[in-house]
XYZ file of C-alpha atoms in Angstrom:
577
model
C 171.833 144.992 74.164
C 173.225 143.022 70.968
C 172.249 142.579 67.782
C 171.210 138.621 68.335
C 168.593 139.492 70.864
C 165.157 140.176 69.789
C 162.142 142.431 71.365
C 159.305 140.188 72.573
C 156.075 141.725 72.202
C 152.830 140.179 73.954
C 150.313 139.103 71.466
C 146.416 138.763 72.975
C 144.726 135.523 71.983
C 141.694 135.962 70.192
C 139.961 132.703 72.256
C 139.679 134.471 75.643
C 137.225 137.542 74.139
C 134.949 134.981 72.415
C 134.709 132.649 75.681
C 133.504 135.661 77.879
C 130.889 136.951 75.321
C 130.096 132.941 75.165
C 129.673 132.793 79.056
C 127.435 136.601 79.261
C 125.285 135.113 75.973
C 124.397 132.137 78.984
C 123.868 133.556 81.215
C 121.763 136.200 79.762
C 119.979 133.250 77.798
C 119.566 131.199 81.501
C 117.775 134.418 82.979
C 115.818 134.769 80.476
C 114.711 131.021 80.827
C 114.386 131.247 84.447
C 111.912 134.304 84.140
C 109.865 132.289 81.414
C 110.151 129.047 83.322
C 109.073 131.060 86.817
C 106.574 133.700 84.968
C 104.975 131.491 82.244
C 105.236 128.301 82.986
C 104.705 128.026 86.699
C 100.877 127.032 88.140
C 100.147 126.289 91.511
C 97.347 123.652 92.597
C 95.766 124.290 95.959
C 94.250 121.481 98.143
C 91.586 119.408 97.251
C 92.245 119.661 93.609
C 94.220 118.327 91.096
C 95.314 119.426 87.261
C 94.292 117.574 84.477
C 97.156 117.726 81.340
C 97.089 117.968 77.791
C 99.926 117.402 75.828
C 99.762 119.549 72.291
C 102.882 117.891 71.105
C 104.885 114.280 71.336
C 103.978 110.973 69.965
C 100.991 109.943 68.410
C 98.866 107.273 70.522
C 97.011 104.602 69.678
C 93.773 105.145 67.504
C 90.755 105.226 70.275
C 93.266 105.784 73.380
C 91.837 108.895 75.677
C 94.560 108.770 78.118
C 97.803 109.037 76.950
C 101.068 108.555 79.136
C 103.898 111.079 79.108
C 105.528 111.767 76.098
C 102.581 110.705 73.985
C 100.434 113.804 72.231
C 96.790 114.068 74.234
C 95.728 113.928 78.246
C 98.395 112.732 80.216
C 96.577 109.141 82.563
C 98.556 111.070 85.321
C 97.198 113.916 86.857
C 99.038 116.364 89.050
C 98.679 116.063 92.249
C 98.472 119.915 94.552
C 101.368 122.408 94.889
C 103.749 123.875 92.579
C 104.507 122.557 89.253
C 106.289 123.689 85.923
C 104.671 123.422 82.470
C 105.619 125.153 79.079
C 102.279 126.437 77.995
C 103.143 126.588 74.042
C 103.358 122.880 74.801
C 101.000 121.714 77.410
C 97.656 122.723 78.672
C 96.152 122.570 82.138
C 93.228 122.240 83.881
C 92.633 122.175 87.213
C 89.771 120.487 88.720
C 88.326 119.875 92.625
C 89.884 116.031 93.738
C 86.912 113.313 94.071
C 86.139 114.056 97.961
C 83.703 110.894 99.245
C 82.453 112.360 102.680
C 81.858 109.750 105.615
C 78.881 107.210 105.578
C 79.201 107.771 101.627
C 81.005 105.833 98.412
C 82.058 106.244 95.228
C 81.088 104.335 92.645
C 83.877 104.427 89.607
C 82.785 104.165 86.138
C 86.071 103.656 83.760
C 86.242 104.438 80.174
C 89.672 103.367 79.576
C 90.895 99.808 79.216
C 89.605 96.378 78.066
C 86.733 95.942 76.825
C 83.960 94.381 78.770
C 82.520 90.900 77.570
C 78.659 91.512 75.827
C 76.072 92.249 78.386
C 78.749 93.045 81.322
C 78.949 95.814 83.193
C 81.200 95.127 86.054
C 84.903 95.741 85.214
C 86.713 92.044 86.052
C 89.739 94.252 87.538
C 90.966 97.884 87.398
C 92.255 97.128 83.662
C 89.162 96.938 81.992
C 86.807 99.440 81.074
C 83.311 98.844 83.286
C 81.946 100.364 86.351
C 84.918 98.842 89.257
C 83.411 96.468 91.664
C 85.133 97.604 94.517
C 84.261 101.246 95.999
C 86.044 104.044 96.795
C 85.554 104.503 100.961
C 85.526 108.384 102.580
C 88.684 110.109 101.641
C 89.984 112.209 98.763
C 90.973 110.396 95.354
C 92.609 111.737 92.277
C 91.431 110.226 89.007
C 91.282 111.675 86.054
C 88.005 112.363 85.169
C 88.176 112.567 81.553
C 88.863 108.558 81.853
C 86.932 107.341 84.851
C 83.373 109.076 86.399
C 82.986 108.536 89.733
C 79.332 108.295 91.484
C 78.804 109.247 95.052
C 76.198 107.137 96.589
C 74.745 106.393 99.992
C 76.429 103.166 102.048
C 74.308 101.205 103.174
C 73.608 101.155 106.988
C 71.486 97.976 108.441
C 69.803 98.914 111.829
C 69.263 96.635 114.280
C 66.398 94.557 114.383
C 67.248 93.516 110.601
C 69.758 91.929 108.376
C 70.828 92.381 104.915
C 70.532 89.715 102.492
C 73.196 89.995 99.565
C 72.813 89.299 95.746
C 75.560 89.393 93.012
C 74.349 91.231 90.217
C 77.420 89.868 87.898
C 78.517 86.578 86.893
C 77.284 83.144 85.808
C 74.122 82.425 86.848
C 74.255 80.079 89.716
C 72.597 76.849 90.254
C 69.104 76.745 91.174
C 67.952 76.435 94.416
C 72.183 76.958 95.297
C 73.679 80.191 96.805
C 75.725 81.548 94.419
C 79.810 81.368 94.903
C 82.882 83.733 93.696
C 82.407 84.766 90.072
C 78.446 83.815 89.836
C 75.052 85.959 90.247
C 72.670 85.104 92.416
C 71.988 85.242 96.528
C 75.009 84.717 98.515
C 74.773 82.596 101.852
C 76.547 85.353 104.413
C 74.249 88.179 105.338
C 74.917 91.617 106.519
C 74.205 92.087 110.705
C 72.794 95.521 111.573
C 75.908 97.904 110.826
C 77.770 100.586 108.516
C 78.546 98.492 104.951
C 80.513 100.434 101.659
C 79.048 98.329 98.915
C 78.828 98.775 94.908
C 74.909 98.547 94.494
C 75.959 98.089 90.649
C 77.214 94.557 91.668
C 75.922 93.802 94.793
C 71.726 94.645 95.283
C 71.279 94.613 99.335
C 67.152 93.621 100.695
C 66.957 94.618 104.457
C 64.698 91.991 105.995
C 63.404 92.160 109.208
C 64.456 89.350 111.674
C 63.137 88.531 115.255
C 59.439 88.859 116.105
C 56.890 89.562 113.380
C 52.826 89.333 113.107
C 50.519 88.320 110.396
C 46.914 89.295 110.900
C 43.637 88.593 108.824
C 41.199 90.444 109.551
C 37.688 90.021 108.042
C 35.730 93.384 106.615
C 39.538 95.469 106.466
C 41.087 96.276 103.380
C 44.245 94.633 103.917
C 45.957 92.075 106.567
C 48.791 93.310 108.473
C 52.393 91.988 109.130
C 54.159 93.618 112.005
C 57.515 93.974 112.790
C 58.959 95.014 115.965
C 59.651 98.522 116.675
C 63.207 100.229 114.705
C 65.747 101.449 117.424
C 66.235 104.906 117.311
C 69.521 106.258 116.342
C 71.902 108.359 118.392
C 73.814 109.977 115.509
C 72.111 111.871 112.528
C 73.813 110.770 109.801
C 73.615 107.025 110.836
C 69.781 107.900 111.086
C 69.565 109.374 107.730
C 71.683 106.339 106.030
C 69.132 103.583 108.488
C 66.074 105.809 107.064
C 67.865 106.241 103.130
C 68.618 101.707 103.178
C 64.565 101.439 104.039
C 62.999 103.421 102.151
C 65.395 101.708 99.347
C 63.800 98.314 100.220
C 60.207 99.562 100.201
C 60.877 101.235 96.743
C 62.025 97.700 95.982
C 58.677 96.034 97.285
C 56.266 98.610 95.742
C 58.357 97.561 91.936
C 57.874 93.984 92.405
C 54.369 94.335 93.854
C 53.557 96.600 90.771
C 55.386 93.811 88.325
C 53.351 91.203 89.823
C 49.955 93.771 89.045
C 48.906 93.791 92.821
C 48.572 96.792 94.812
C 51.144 98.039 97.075
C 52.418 95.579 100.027
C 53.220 97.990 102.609
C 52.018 101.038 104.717
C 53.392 102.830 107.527
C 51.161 103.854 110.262
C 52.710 107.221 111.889
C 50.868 107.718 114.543
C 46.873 108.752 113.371
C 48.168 109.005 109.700
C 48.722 105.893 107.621
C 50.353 106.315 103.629
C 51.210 103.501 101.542
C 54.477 102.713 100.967
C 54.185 104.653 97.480
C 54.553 107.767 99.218
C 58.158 106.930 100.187
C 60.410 107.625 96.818
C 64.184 106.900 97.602
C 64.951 110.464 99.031
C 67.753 112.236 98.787
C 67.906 113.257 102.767
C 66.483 111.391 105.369
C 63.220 110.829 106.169
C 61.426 110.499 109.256
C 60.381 106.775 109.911
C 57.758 105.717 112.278
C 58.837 103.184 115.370
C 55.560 101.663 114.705
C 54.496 98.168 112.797
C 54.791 97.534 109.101
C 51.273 96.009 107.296
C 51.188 93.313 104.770
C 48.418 91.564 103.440
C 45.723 90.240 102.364
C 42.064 91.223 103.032
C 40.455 88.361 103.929
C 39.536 86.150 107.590
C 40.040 82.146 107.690
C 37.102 80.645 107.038
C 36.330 77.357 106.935
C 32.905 74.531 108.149
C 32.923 73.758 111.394
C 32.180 69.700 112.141
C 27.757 70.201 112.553
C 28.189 71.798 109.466
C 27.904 75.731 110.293
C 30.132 78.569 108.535
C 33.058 80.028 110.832
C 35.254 83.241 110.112
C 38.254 83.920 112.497
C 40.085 87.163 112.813
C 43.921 85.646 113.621
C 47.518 87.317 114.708
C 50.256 84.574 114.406
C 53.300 85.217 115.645
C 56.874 84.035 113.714
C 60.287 84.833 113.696
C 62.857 84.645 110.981
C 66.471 83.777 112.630
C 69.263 85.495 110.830
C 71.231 82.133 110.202
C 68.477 81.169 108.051
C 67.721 84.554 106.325
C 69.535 84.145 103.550
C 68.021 80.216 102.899
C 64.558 82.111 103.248
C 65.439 84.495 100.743
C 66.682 82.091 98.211
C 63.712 80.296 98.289
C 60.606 82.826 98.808
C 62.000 86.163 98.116
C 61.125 89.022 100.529
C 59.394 89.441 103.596
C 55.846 90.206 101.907
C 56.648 87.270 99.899
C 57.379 84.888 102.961
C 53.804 85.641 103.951
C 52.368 85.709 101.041
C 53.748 81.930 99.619
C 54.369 80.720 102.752
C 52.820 81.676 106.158
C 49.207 82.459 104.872
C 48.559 79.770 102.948
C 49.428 76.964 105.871
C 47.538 79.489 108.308
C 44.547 78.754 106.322
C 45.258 75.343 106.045
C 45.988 74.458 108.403
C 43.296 76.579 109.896
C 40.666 74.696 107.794
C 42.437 71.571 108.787
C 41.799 71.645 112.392
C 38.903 74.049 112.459
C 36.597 71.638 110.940
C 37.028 68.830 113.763
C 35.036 71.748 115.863
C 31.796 72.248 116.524
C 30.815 75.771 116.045
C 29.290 76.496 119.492
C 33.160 75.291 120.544
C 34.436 78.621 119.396
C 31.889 80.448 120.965
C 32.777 79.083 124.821
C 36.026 79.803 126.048
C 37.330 76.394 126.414
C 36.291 75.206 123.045
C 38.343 78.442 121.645
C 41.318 77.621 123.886
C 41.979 74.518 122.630
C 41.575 75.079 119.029
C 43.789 77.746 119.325
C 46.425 75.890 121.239
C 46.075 72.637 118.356
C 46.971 75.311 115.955
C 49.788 76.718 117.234
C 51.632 73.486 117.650
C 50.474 71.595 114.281
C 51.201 75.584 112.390
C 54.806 75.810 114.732
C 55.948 72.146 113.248
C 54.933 72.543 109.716
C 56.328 75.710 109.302
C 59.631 74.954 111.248
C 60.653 72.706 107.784
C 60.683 76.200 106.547
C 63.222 77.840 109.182
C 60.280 79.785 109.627
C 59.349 79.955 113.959
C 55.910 80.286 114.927
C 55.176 81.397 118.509
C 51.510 81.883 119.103
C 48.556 81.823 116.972
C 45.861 84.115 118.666
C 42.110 83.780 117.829
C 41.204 87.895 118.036
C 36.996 87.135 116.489
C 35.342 84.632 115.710
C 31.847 84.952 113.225
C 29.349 82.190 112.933
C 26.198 82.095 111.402
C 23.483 84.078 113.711
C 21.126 81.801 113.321
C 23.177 79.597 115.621
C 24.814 82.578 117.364
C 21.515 83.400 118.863
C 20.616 80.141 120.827
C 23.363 79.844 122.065
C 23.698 82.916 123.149
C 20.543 82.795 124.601
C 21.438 79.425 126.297
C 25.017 81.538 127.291
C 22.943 84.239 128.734
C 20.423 82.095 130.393
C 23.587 80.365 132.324
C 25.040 83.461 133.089
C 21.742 84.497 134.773
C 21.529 81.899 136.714
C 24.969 82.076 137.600
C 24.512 85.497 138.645
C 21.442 84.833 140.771
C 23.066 81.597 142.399
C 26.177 84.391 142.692
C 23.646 86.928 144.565
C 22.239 84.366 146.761
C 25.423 83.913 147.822
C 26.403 87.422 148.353
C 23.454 87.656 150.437
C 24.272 84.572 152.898
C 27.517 86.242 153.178
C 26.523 89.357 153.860
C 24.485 87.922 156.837
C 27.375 85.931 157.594
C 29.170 89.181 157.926
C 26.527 90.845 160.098
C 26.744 87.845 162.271
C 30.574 88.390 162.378
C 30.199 92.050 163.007
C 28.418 91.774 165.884
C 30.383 89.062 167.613
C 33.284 91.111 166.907
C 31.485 94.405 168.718
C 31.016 92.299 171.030
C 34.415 90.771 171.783
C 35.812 94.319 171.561
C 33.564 95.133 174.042
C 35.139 91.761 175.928
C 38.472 93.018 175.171
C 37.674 96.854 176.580
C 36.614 95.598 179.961
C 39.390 93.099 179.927
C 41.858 95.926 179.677
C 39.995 98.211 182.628
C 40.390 95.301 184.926
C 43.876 94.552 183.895
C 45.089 97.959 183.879
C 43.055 98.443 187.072
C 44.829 95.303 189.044
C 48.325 97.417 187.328
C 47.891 100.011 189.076
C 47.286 98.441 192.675
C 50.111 96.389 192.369
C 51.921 99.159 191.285
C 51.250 101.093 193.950
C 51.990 98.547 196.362
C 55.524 97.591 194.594
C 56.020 100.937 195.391
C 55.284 101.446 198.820
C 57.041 98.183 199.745
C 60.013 99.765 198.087
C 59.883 102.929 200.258
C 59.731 101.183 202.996
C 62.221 98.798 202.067
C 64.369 101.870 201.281
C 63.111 103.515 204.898
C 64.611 100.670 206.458
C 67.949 100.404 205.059
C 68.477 103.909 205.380
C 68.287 103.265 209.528
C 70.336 100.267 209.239
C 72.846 102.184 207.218
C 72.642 104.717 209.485
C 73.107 102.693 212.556
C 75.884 101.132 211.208
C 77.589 104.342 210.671
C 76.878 105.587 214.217
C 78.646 102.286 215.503
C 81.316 102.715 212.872
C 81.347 106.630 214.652
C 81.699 104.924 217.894
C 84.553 102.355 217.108
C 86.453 104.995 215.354
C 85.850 107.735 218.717
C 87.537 104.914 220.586
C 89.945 103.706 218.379
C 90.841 107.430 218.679
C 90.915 108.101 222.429
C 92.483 104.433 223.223
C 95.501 105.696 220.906
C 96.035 108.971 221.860
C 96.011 107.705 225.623
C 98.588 104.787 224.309
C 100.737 107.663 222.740
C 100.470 109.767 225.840
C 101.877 106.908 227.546
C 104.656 105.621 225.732
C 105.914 109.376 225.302
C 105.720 110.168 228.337
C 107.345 107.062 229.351
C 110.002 107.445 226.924
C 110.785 111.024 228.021
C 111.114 109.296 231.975
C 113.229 106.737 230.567
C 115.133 109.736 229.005
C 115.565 111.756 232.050
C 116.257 108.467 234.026
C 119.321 107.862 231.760
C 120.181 111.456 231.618
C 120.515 111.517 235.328
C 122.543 108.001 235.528
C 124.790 109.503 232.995
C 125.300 112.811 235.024
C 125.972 110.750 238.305
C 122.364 110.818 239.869
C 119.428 112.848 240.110
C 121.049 115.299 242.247
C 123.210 116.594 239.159
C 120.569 116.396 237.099
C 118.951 118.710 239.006
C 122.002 121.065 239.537
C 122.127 121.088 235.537
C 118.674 122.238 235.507
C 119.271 124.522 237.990
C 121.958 126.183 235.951
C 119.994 126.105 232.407
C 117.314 128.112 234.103
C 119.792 131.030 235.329
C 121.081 132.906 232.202
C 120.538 131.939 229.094
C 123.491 133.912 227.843
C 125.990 132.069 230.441
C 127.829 129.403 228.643
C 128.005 126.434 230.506
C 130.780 123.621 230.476
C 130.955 120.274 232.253
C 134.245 119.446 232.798
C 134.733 116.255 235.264
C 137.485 117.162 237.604
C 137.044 114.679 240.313
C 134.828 114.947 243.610
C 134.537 118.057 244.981
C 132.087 121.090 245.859
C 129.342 122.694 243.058
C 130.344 126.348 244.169
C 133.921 125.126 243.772
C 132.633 123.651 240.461
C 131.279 126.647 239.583
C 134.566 128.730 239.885
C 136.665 126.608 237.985
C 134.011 127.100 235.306
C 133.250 122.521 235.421
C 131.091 120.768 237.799
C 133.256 117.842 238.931
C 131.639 114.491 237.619
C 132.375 111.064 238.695
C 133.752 108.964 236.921
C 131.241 106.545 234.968
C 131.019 102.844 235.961
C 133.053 100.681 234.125
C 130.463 97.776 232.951
């Protein structure tokens, strides 16, 4: 090695140390995080619930603000919804609360603090920016609002059963024009009414009267402490909580009849008749479950019968049931202009019934509304003058029924007497002629023993005459029967006969021809042989030896012995034809 080179010695660079106690510093100071972020700061929300946030630190809001949004120091607007979530608790604190749950056939009724303020004497928010209660309802389901800014009420929805309708009143807004229904953005009755159904209203902003529709009764009775109204019979509900919402909606509107009947200082309207027990419609708070209610009429009224001077000057009291119906396209008109049910009758139907009653009543003599006739026809004039004033009403009368009728006694009793003295005589004239008839009948009876007696005999001698020419038929027809019996049988003995000779003729005719054939045979034999004579020689030699063998052999004339040796019988020679 020379002088000019130099020893290189490695130097170690102070940077690469410091970066590695750098990188263990993080990551010791990222576990340590982690376990603080994962042991302190972690909170879990189950289901159904939600947390509600307070920030400790961050920017100040503005004075009077209770929800804050994030970033800004107090309760975060947003709450968290459930599952896992990641909070520093020096910084934030939580708490967690059950979700708003609004179960089915129920709503909830939001109440905000936050936002605008409402204009004086308002309590319906105009939208969701405002504070107020919201107009619009929450339906079944689960909702997450914070409740520190809005309070949510869970109230009944309102369910109207058949056989009524719901007429609907805006509780917010301008007043509307009287006499007018009241449109968007003004209080009063609107024109579209609720049919018999499930309905998720704010009662806040909307207040709901369940009238009954279809076939009612007013009755005034004289001596009872009130008139009644009835209404046709509620149908009954299949499903329970429908039932309890149907039975929660009425007893809402009675609790609404019984408050205007007590601001108008008159006794209660209503009562219920259950059955044998009656209660007035006091007894029926707003409950908080259902209550049973009766399928049986509703009473209204007033205690007092239409009375009125009949034409000769006499005093007459009527008990009277009219009959009306209220059509649900005219409900809401009806409402607008009368109010309620008890109200209809009240302003409208009972004072035309006595009117009206008065009206026609006194064109009457008072004996007329003792005889049937007389009551008839009164009662059919005020049916059709009561149906046409009260149909400028929208108000449809049926029938007006006369149940009792009171006049003074002192004109009762003559003609009562007169009544009874006519209905004796009608009843003696009516036995008088009982008893013609029932000698009538006697007469009858006897002719008819008679004629079944007629009728017996009748039937001996026709049965009688039967049976001989019954008989008869019957031995005709055996004899008859006798008789072709021997002509059948004759016929089959000649048939016997024909056939015996048929029989004997052809077996003779076969005989015959057979035997004539076999001659003809032989005869033919023997010409072909030569003659009889070698015929017979052939015979002659079949009946020797049945074991000989015989052989013709024609040889020219000559002797049969000589024949005989040569083994061949000579045989002529055959004609030539």
């Amino acid at each position: 090695m020379s002088q000019a080179e130099e020893k290189v010695v490695p130097v170690q660079s102070p940077v690469k140390p410091a970066v590695m106690a750098v990188a263990v510093l993080g990551f010791i100071a990222l576990a340590v995080y982690l376990v603080y972020l994962w042991g302190f700061c972690r909170f879990y929300v189950p289901a159904g619930h939600m947390a509600v946030v307070t920030a400790k630190s961050g920017k100040a809001p503005a004075p009077g603000t209770i929800l804050v949004e994030r970033g800004e120091k107090g309760i975060w607007r947003e709450v968290l919804p459930e599952g896992r979530h990641f909070l520093d608790p020096v910084q934030y604190d939580v708490k967690i609360v059950p979700a708003v749950s609004i179960p089915l056939g129920k709503v909830g009724i939001v109440t905000a603090k936050v936002g605008k303020e409402l204009a004086p004497g308002e309590i319906i928010a105009p939208d969701r920016e405002s504070k107020g209660v919201w107009r619009d309802v929450l339906g079944p389901g689960v909702y997450r609002l914070n409740p520190e800014g809005y309070s949510v009420e869970v109230a009944d929805a309102i369910n109207i059963p058949a056989g009524y309708a719901g007429v609907v009143t805006s509780q917010s807004g301008r007043p509307a024009a009287p006499g007018e229904f009241a449109r968007p953005g003004e209080r009063g009755v609107l024109s579209d009414i609720l049919q018999p159904g499930l309905y998720y209203l704010n009662r806040y902003a909307y207040q709901v009267n369940v009238i009954e529709i279809g076939m009612n009764q007013v009755t005034m009775a004289a001596g009872s402490n009130e008139s009644m109204v009835s209404t046709r019979s509620r149908l009954s509900n299949a499903t329970d909580a429908l039932a309890e919402l149907e039975s929660n909606t009425l007893n809402f509107q009675k609790k609404l009849r019984r408050e205007r009947a007590e601001r108008m200082n008159a006794a209660p309207a209503v009562t219920v008749s259950d059955g044998n027990r009656k209660s007035a419609v006091g007894a029926f708070p707003l409950p908080k479950a259902a209550a049973p209610l009766p399928a049986e009429a509703q009473i209204f009224g007033i205690s007092r019968a239409v009375e009125f001077p009949s034409r000769d000057g006499f005093k007459v009291a009527l008990d009277m049931t009219v009959e009306f119906e209220l059509m649900p396209e005219n409900l809401a008109k009806i409402y607008l202009l009368y109010g309620d049910l008890p109200q209809v009758v009240e302003k409208i139907i009972l004072p035309q019934v006595l009117s009206v009653s008065r009206l026609k009543g006194s064109s009457y003599r008072a004996q007329d509304f003792i005889m049937g006739e007389g009551r008839e026809t009164f009662q059919y004039d005020l049916s059709q003058v009561l149906g046409e004033t009260l149909a400028g009403r929208s108000i449809i009368v049926h029938n007006a029924i006369i149940r009792n009728v009171d006049i003074p006694i002192n004109i009762l009793s003559p003609i009562r007497a007169v009544s009874l003295a006519k209905e004796q005589n009608l009843t003696n004239e009516s036995l008088q002629g009982t008893a013609k008839k029932l000698a009538e009948l006697n007469i009858e009876t006897e002719l008819i023993e008679q004629r079944r007696r007629e009728v017996v005999q009748e039937t001996e001698k026709l049965v009688a005459r039967i049976a001989a020419e019954r008989d008869q038929a019957v031995a005709q027809l055996k004899a008859e029967t006798e008789l072709t019996v021997a002509e059948l049988k004759l016929k089959k003995s000649e048939l016997l006969a024909k056939i015996a000779q048929l029989k004997g003729e052809t077996e003779v005719k076969t005989r015959y021809l057979v035997d004539n054939e076999t001659a003809r045979g032989e005869l033919l034999k023997a010409e072909a042989l030569g003659g009889a004579a070698k015929l017979s020689e052939l015979k002659l030699v079949d009946s020797l030896n049945p074991e000989v063998e015989t052989r013709i052999i024609y040889a020219g004339p000559g002797t049969l012995w000589t024949d005989l040796k040569a083994g061949a019988l000579p045989l002529s020679a055959a004609p030539e034809k």
